Short mmCIF file of C-alpha atoms in Angstrom, two decimals:
data_model
loop_
_atom_site.label_atom_id
_atom_site.label_comp_id
_atom_site.label_asym_id
_atom_site.label_seq_id
_atom_site.Cartn_x
_atom_site.Cartn_y
_atom_site.Cartn_z
CA MET A 215 -0.02 -0.17 -0.04
CA HIS A 216 2.57 2.44 1.01
CA SER A 217 5.16 1.60 -2.55
CA LEU A 218 1.42 1.97 -4.43
CA LYS A 219 0.78 5.87 -2.38
CA ASN A 220 4.41 6.60 -3.43
CA MET A 221 4.08 5.22 -6.98
CA PHE A 222 1.01 7.99 -7.19
CA LEU A 223 2.70 10.75 -5.96
CA PHE A 224 5.92 10.35 -8.24
CA MET A 225 3.09 10.20 -11.15
CA MET A 226 1.59 13.39 -10.03
CA ALA A 227 4.75 15.07 -9.38
CA MET A 228 5.95 14.02 -13.09
CA THR A 229 2.89 15.07 -14.54
CA PHE A 230 3.45 18.68 -13.03
CA ILE A 231 6.32 18.94 -14.42
CA VAL A 232 5.60 17.83 -17.74
CA LEU A 233 2.47 20.42 -17.76
CA TYR A 234 4.88 22.93 -16.94
CA PHE A 235 7.64 22.77 -19.53
CA VAL A 236 4.36 22.17 -22.19
CA TRP A 237 3.37 25.57 -20.20
CA SER A 238 6.95 27.51 -20.70
CA SER A 239 7.65 26.44 -24.08
CA GLN A 240 4.45 27.75 -25.13
CA GLY A 241 5.12 30.94 -23.34
CA ARG A 242 8.54 31.00 -25.78
CA GLU A 243 6.51 30.59 -28.67
CA VAL A 244 4.07 33.40 -27.86
CA ARG A 245 6.56 35.96 -26.72
CA GLY A 246 9.63 34.74 -29.04
CA LYS A 247 13.22 36.17 -29.64
CA SER A 248 14.00 39.85 -29.89
CA GLU A 249 12.73 40.96 -33.48
CA PRO A 250 15.41 40.94 -35.66
CA PRO A 251 16.14 44.83 -37.00
CA GLU A 252 13.64 45.90 -40.11
CA LYS A 253 14.80 48.06 -43.16
CA PHE A 254 12.45 50.66 -44.64
CA PHE A 255 13.34 52.80 -47.47
CA LEU A 256 11.28 55.95 -48.33
CA CYS A 257 11.64 55.59 -52.50
CA HIS A 258 8.99 58.27 -53.45
CA PHE A 259 6.26 60.24 -52.29
CA SER A 260 3.78 62.93 -53.68
CA TYR A 261 0.89 64.55 -52.11
CA GLU A 262 -0.36 65.83 -55.37
CA ASP A 263 -3.44 64.56 -56.86
CA MET A 264 -3.13 64.55 -60.42
CA ARG A 265 -6.42 63.44 -61.43
CA ASN A 266 -9.97 64.61 -62.72
CA THR A 267 -12.08 63.53 -59.13
CA VAL A 268 -13.61 66.13 -57.37
CA GLN A 269 -11.74 66.39 -54.23
CA SER A 270 -13.52 67.43 -51.03
CA ASP A 271 -11.65 69.07 -47.50
CA SER A 272 -14.69 67.49 -45.80
CA LEU A 273 -14.02 63.92 -46.71
CA PRO A 274 -11.48 61.90 -44.48
CA THR A 275 -8.42 60.82 -46.30
CA ILE A 276 -8.14 57.16 -46.69
CA TYR A 277 -4.76 55.46 -46.91
CA PHE A 278 -4.82 52.39 -48.47
CA ILE A 279 -1.98 50.39 -47.96
CA THR A 280 -0.78 47.81 -50.36
CA PRO A 281 2.06 44.82 -49.52
CA THR A 282 3.46 43.83 -53.08
CA TYR A 283 6.44 42.09 -54.12
CA PRO A 284 8.78 41.58 -57.24
CA ARG A 285 7.54 38.65 -59.47
CA ARG A 286 6.21 38.41 -62.91
CA GLU A 287 2.44 39.42 -62.47
CA GLN A 288 3.32 42.53 -60.18
CA ALA A 289 2.91 45.25 -62.73
CA ALA A 290 -0.50 43.96 -63.94
CA GLU A 291 -1.68 43.51 -60.23
CA LEU A 292 -0.34 47.06 -59.59
CA THR A 293 -2.00 48.23 -62.68
CA ARG A 294 -5.28 46.79 -62.16
CA LEU A 295 -5.51 48.22 -58.65
CA GLY A 296 -4.60 51.33 -59.85
CA GLN A 297 -6.90 51.83 -62.37
CA THR A 298 -9.59 51.23 -59.67
CA LEU A 299 -8.32 53.71 -57.19
CA MET A 300 -8.32 56.54 -59.79
CA HIS A 301 -11.70 56.61 -59.18
CA VAL A 302 -11.46 57.35 -55.26
CA PRO A 303 -11.30 60.73 -54.07
CA ASN A 304 -8.99 61.52 -51.03
CA LEU A 305 -7.24 58.80 -51.00
CA HIS A 306 -3.38 58.47 -50.43
CA TRP A 307 -1.88 55.48 -52.05
CA ILE A 308 1.12 53.64 -49.65
CA VAL A 309 2.57 50.79 -51.60
CA ALA A 310 5.17 48.61 -49.68
CA ASP A 311 7.52 46.93 -51.87
CA ASP A 312 9.11 43.96 -50.51
CA ASN A 313 12.59 44.52 -51.93
CA GLN A 314 16.08 45.12 -50.72
CA ALA A 315 16.34 48.03 -52.72
CA CYS A 316 13.69 50.53 -54.58
CA ASN A 317 12.16 49.65 -57.72
CA ASP A 318 12.19 52.14 -60.54
CA MET A 319 9.62 50.39 -62.10
CA VAL A 320 7.17 50.50 -59.13
CA THR A 321 7.58 54.42 -58.76
CA LYS A 322 7.06 55.07 -62.49
CA LEU A 323 3.83 52.94 -62.46
CA LEU A 324 2.51 54.68 -59.60
CA LYS A 325 3.32 58.11 -60.92
CA LYS A 326 1.02 57.20 -64.14
CA PHE A 327 -2.19 57.06 -61.98
CA GLY A 328 -1.96 60.48 -60.83
CA ILE A 329 -2.82 59.13 -57.17
CA PRO A 330 -1.29 60.90 -54.14
CA PHE A 331 1.26 57.91 -53.02
CA THR A 332 3.98 56.90 -51.01
CA HIS A 333 6.55 53.85 -52.34
CA ILE A 334 8.37 52.10 -49.47
CA ALA A 335 10.96 49.23 -50.31
CA SER A 336 10.27 47.02 -47.21
CA PRO A 337 12.13 44.06 -46.98
CA MET A 338 10.96 41.29 -45.18
CA PRO A 339 13.83 40.13 -42.35
CA GLU A 340 15.67 36.92 -43.85
CA ILE A 341 15.26 35.00 -40.61
CA TYR A 342 11.36 34.70 -41.42
CA ARG A 343 11.56 33.53 -44.90
CA LYS A 344 13.29 30.43 -43.52
CA ALA A 345 10.15 30.14 -41.44
CA GLU A 346 7.65 26.82 -41.90
CA THR A 347 4.79 29.32 -42.83
CA ILE A 348 6.32 32.47 -43.95
CA PRO A 349 4.06 35.47 -42.61
CA ARG A 350 4.05 37.64 -46.12
CA GLY A 351 3.23 41.20 -45.90
CA VAL A 352 4.09 41.91 -42.47
CA ALA A 353 7.41 43.79 -43.42
CA ASN A 354 5.40 45.86 -45.84
CA ARG A 355 2.48 46.66 -43.20
CA ARG A 356 4.47 47.22 -40.35
CA ALA A 357 6.77 49.99 -42.77
CA ALA A 358 3.46 51.63 -44.09
CA LEU A 359 2.04 51.84 -40.07
CA ASN A 360 5.63 53.50 -39.09
CA TRP A 361 5.10 56.11 -42.13
CA ILE A 362 1.52 56.78 -41.19
CA ARG A 363 2.55 57.48 -37.37
CA LYS A 364 5.10 60.04 -38.61
CA ASN A 365 3.12 61.80 -41.22
CA VAL A 366 -0.74 61.62 -40.35
CA LYS A 367 -3.02 62.68 -37.71
CA SER A 368 -5.99 61.73 -39.13
CA GLY A 369 -7.99 59.86 -41.53
CA VAL A 370 -8.86 55.86 -42.02
CA PHE A 371 -6.41 53.10 -43.04
CA TYR A 372 -7.22 49.72 -44.63
CA PHE A 373 -4.97 46.92 -45.86
CA GLY A 374 -5.56 45.99 -49.61
CA ASP A 375 -3.38 43.40 -51.43
CA ASP A 376 -2.49 44.29 -54.95
CA ASP A 377 -4.65 41.29 -56.08
CA ASN A 378 -7.72 41.66 -54.52
CA THR A 379 -10.96 42.73 -56.02
CA PHE A 380 -12.74 46.13 -54.44
CA ASP A 381 -16.15 47.33 -55.34
CA LEU A 382 -16.13 50.92 -55.28
CA GLU A 383 -18.89 51.16 -52.70
CA LEU A 384 -16.34 50.08 -49.98
CA PHE A 385 -14.69 53.29 -49.88
CA ASP A 386 -17.79 55.20 -49.16
CA GLU A 387 -18.47 52.65 -46.50
CA ILE A 388 -15.25 52.33 -44.61
CA ARG A 389 -14.44 56.49 -44.78
CA ASP A 390 -16.35 57.52 -41.63
CA THR A 391 -14.99 54.27 -39.61
CA LYS A 392 -14.60 56.16 -36.01
CA LYS A 393 -12.80 53.22 -34.42
CA VAL A 394 -12.91 50.07 -36.21
CA SER A 395 -15.42 48.90 -39.18
CA MET A 396 -16.00 45.31 -40.20
CA PHE A 397 -17.56 43.74 -43.28
CA PRO A 398 -17.43 40.19 -45.42
CA VAL A 399 -14.49 39.34 -47.81
CA GLY A 400 -16.01 36.73 -50.42
CA LEU A 401 -13.64 33.87 -51.45
CA ILE A 402 -12.15 33.19 -47.99
CA GLY A 403 -11.48 29.68 -47.10
CA ASP A 404 -13.88 26.53 -46.83
CA TYR A 405 -17.05 29.19 -46.17
CA ALA A 406 -16.26 31.21 -49.59
CA VAL A 407 -16.87 34.24 -47.14
CA SER A 408 -15.44 35.75 -43.75
CA SER A 409 -17.41 38.11 -41.94
CA PRO A 410 -18.73 39.13 -38.60
CA VAL A 411 -22.45 37.25 -37.72
CA LEU A 412 -24.93 39.80 -36.67
CA LYS A 413 -28.20 39.80 -34.46
CA GLU A 414 -30.20 42.99 -33.90
CA GLY A 415 -27.58 44.85 -35.26
CA LYS A 416 -25.27 43.76 -32.83
CA ILE A 417 -21.99 41.62 -33.53
CA ILE A 418 -22.24 38.32 -31.62
CA GLY A 419 -19.80 36.39 -33.45
CA PHE A 420 -17.54 35.29 -36.76
CA PHE A 421 -18.27 33.25 -39.60
CA ASP A 422 -14.71 32.28 -40.55
CA SER A 423 -13.64 28.56 -41.47
CA TRP A 424 -10.35 28.67 -40.02
CA PRO A 425 -11.46 30.04 -36.31
CA SER A 426 -7.93 28.70 -34.50
CA LYS A 427 -9.05 30.30 -30.89
CA ARG A 428 -8.62 33.64 -32.76
CA LYS A 429 -10.77 36.46 -30.74
CA PHE A 430 -11.09 38.08 -34.30
CA PRO A 431 -11.34 35.45 -36.92
CA VAL A 432 -11.46 37.68 -39.72
CA ASP A 433 -9.22 38.52 -42.87
CA MET A 434 -6.98 41.56 -43.63
CA ALA A 435 -9.22 42.97 -46.35
CA GLY A 436 -12.05 42.53 -43.68
CA PHE A 437 -11.51 45.65 -41.85
CA ALA A 438 -10.58 49.42 -41.68
CA VAL A 439 -9.29 51.39 -38.66
CA ASN A 440 -9.19 55.38 -37.74
CA ILE A 441 -5.85 56.32 -37.54
CA GLU A 442 -6.22 58.48 -34.53
CA LEU A 443 -7.08 55.13 -32.69
CA LEU A 444 -3.62 53.78 -33.84
CA LEU A 445 -1.83 57.07 -33.04
CA SER A 446 -3.50 56.40 -29.38
CA HIS A 447 -1.87 53.39 -29.30
CA PRO A 448 2.33 53.84 -30.03
CA ASN A 449 2.93 49.87 -29.28
CA ALA A 450 0.20 48.38 -31.41
CA SER A 451 1.88 46.52 -34.01
CA MET A 452 1.06 43.52 -36.19
CA PRO A 453 3.50 39.82 -35.37
CA TYR A 454 5.52 38.05 -37.40
CA LYS A 455 3.47 35.19 -36.83
CA ALA A 456 1.27 33.44 -39.69
CA GLY A 457 -2.01 33.56 -39.73
CA TYR A 458 -2.97 35.76 -36.30
CA GLU A 459 -1.43 38.36 -37.95
CA GLU A 460 -5.13 40.59 -38.12
CA ASP A 461 -6.09 39.12 -34.52
CA GLN A 462 -3.35 40.37 -32.90
CA PHE A 463 -2.88 43.52 -34.34
CA LEU A 464 -6.42 44.29 -33.36
CA ARG A 465 -6.18 43.41 -29.61
CA SER A 466 -2.85 45.53 -29.70
CA LEU A 467 -5.14 48.35 -30.59
CA GLY A 468 -7.40 47.47 -27.55
CA VAL A 469 -10.55 46.82 -30.00
CA THR A 470 -13.57 45.43 -28.23
CA ILE A 471 -16.70 43.41 -29.86
CA GLY A 472 -18.18 46.56 -28.82
CA ASP A 473 -16.32 48.91 -30.83
CA ILE A 474 -16.64 47.44 -34.06
CA GLU A 475 -18.96 49.23 -36.62
CA PRO A 476 -20.43 46.59 -38.99
CA LYS A 477 -20.54 47.80 -42.52
CA GLY A 478 -21.95 46.16 -46.43
CA LYS A 479 -25.64 46.41 -45.04
CA SER A 480 -24.92 45.25 -41.55
CA CYS A 481 -22.33 42.51 -42.99
CA THR A 482 -24.78 41.26 -45.70
CA GLN A 483 -23.33 42.73 -48.31
CA ILE A 484 -19.95 41.34 -49.89
CA LEU A 485 -17.62 44.60 -51.44
CA VAL A 486 -14.23 43.13 -51.36
CA TRP A 487 -12.97 39.56 -52.65
CA HIS A 488 -10.11 37.42 -52.06
CA THR A 489 -8.84 36.89 -55.83
CA GLN A 490 -5.62 35.51 -56.53
CA THR A 491 -3.92 35.56 -59.45
CA THR A 492 -1.96 32.29 -60.27
CA LYS A 493 1.80 32.34 -60.17
CA LYS A 494 4.10 31.82 -62.35
CA PRO A 495 8.05 31.75 -62.48
CA VAL A 496 9.92 34.59 -64.60
CA PRO A 497 10.50 32.73 -68.01
CA VAL A 498 14.05 33.18 -69.56
CA LEU A 499 14.05 33.69 -73.40
CA LYS A 500 16.72 32.49 -75.10
CA PHE A 501 17.96 34.57 -78.09
CA ARG A 502 20.94 33.63 -80.13
CA THR A 503 21.45 37.32 -80.98
CA ARG A 504 19.37 40.54 -79.65
CA PRO A 505 16.88 41.32 -82.19
CA ASP A 506 16.95 44.24 -84.79
CA ASN A 507 13.50 44.78 -84.69
CA SER A 508 10.68 46.04 -81.91
CA LEU A 509 11.30 42.96 -80.14
CA ARG A 510 14.44 44.49 -78.71
CA GLU A 511 12.50 47.32 -77.17
CA LEU A 512 9.42 44.97 -76.05
CA TYR A 513 11.88 42.81 -74.28
CA GLU A 514 13.42 45.99 -72.66
CA GLU A 515 9.62 46.21 -71.18
CA LEU A 516 9.48 42.94 -69.88
CA HIS A 517 12.70 42.94 -68.39
CA PHE A 518 11.69 46.35 -67.04
CA LEU A 519 8.35 45.03 -65.47
CA GLY A 520 10.07 41.88 -63.95
CA MET A 521 8.06 39.47 -66.96
CA ALA A 522 10.82 37.84 -68.71
CA ASP A 523 14.68 37.57 -68.82
CA TYR A 524 16.68 37.08 -71.72
CA SER A 525 20.01 35.04 -72.31
CA ARG A 526 21.96 33.79 -75.10
CA SER A 527 23.03 30.33 -73.17
CA LYS A 528 19.77 28.90 -71.75
CA GLY A 529 16.01 29.24 -71.40
CA VAL A 530 13.34 29.02 -73.62
CA ILE A 531 14.16 29.19 -77.36
CA SER A 532 12.57 31.67 -79.19
CA TYR A 533 10.70 31.61 -82.71
CA VAL A 534 9.11 34.32 -84.91
CA THR A 535 6.62 33.17 -87.01
CA LYS A 536 5.73 34.54 -90.70
CA ASP A 537 3.13 32.70 -93.09
CA GLY A 538 3.02 29.91 -90.71
CA VAL A 539 6.79 29.44 -90.92
CA THR A 540 8.84 29.72 -87.68
CA HIS A 541 12.22 31.50 -87.80
CA ARG A 542 14.72 30.89 -84.45
CA LEU A 543 15.65 33.97 -82.96
#
């Protein structure tokens, strides 16, 4: 009997020890190591609005934050988004590029739209590129928030990815955000939507196929924030923790469910879609000699836009076709 009692006490002690180590390891995971230094470079900014849209001093400015990164689809994505934003008055576009240096192509492209803009180079710290799940876009958004803190006193900011699709009505909805507004996002997860759930005009929960114990299981495109709220929380930040960026950022702002302003006809209307373009690697075009025709300038344009490269020794063999006959370049 005495030996059984000792065995029981030993098992209980071992259980407590195991639980302690599990708890302590989770604590280290949440707190993590000190964050590595971030490098942000201001590439270009312009407050001048060259569009023909009517501007109004009474309308709050929307600061539209777009994280982007070099790929062959980048110019096309930014062009499509820029053509949408051209129709939105009182908007400042912040484009933060995951790049070690300022990309002249991005600056030149942004100037075309006539929208007031800020172009930032904000490379992700290398340590996070090796993570099992990479926290994409975090460095870009943090850089944009840093710029806002230093340069803006009022308005509303919104995170809009360069491959998402936006109804122009969305901008009218979020412009009067007092603290935090939320609304449905289409084409998200297994439910095809992520949205707050309302009853009698009040938010009672969230409809999202990946809750994962998040207090705010929402998509990055599903909320807008008043800048005065951001400025009143100087330590608010977005973590380098894939899948939890939105939740922990909103928590750091001290947001409660009662603070949330539902938009989109009481969260029954979809005004933004999480569309995603199929990504393909940049092709290398193999030319035996550089073309002496219009293809030379066309190739230079492809290279400038990050859509293709050129080589004489490797890559896709290139041809010109005339009357059904192919001629190798």
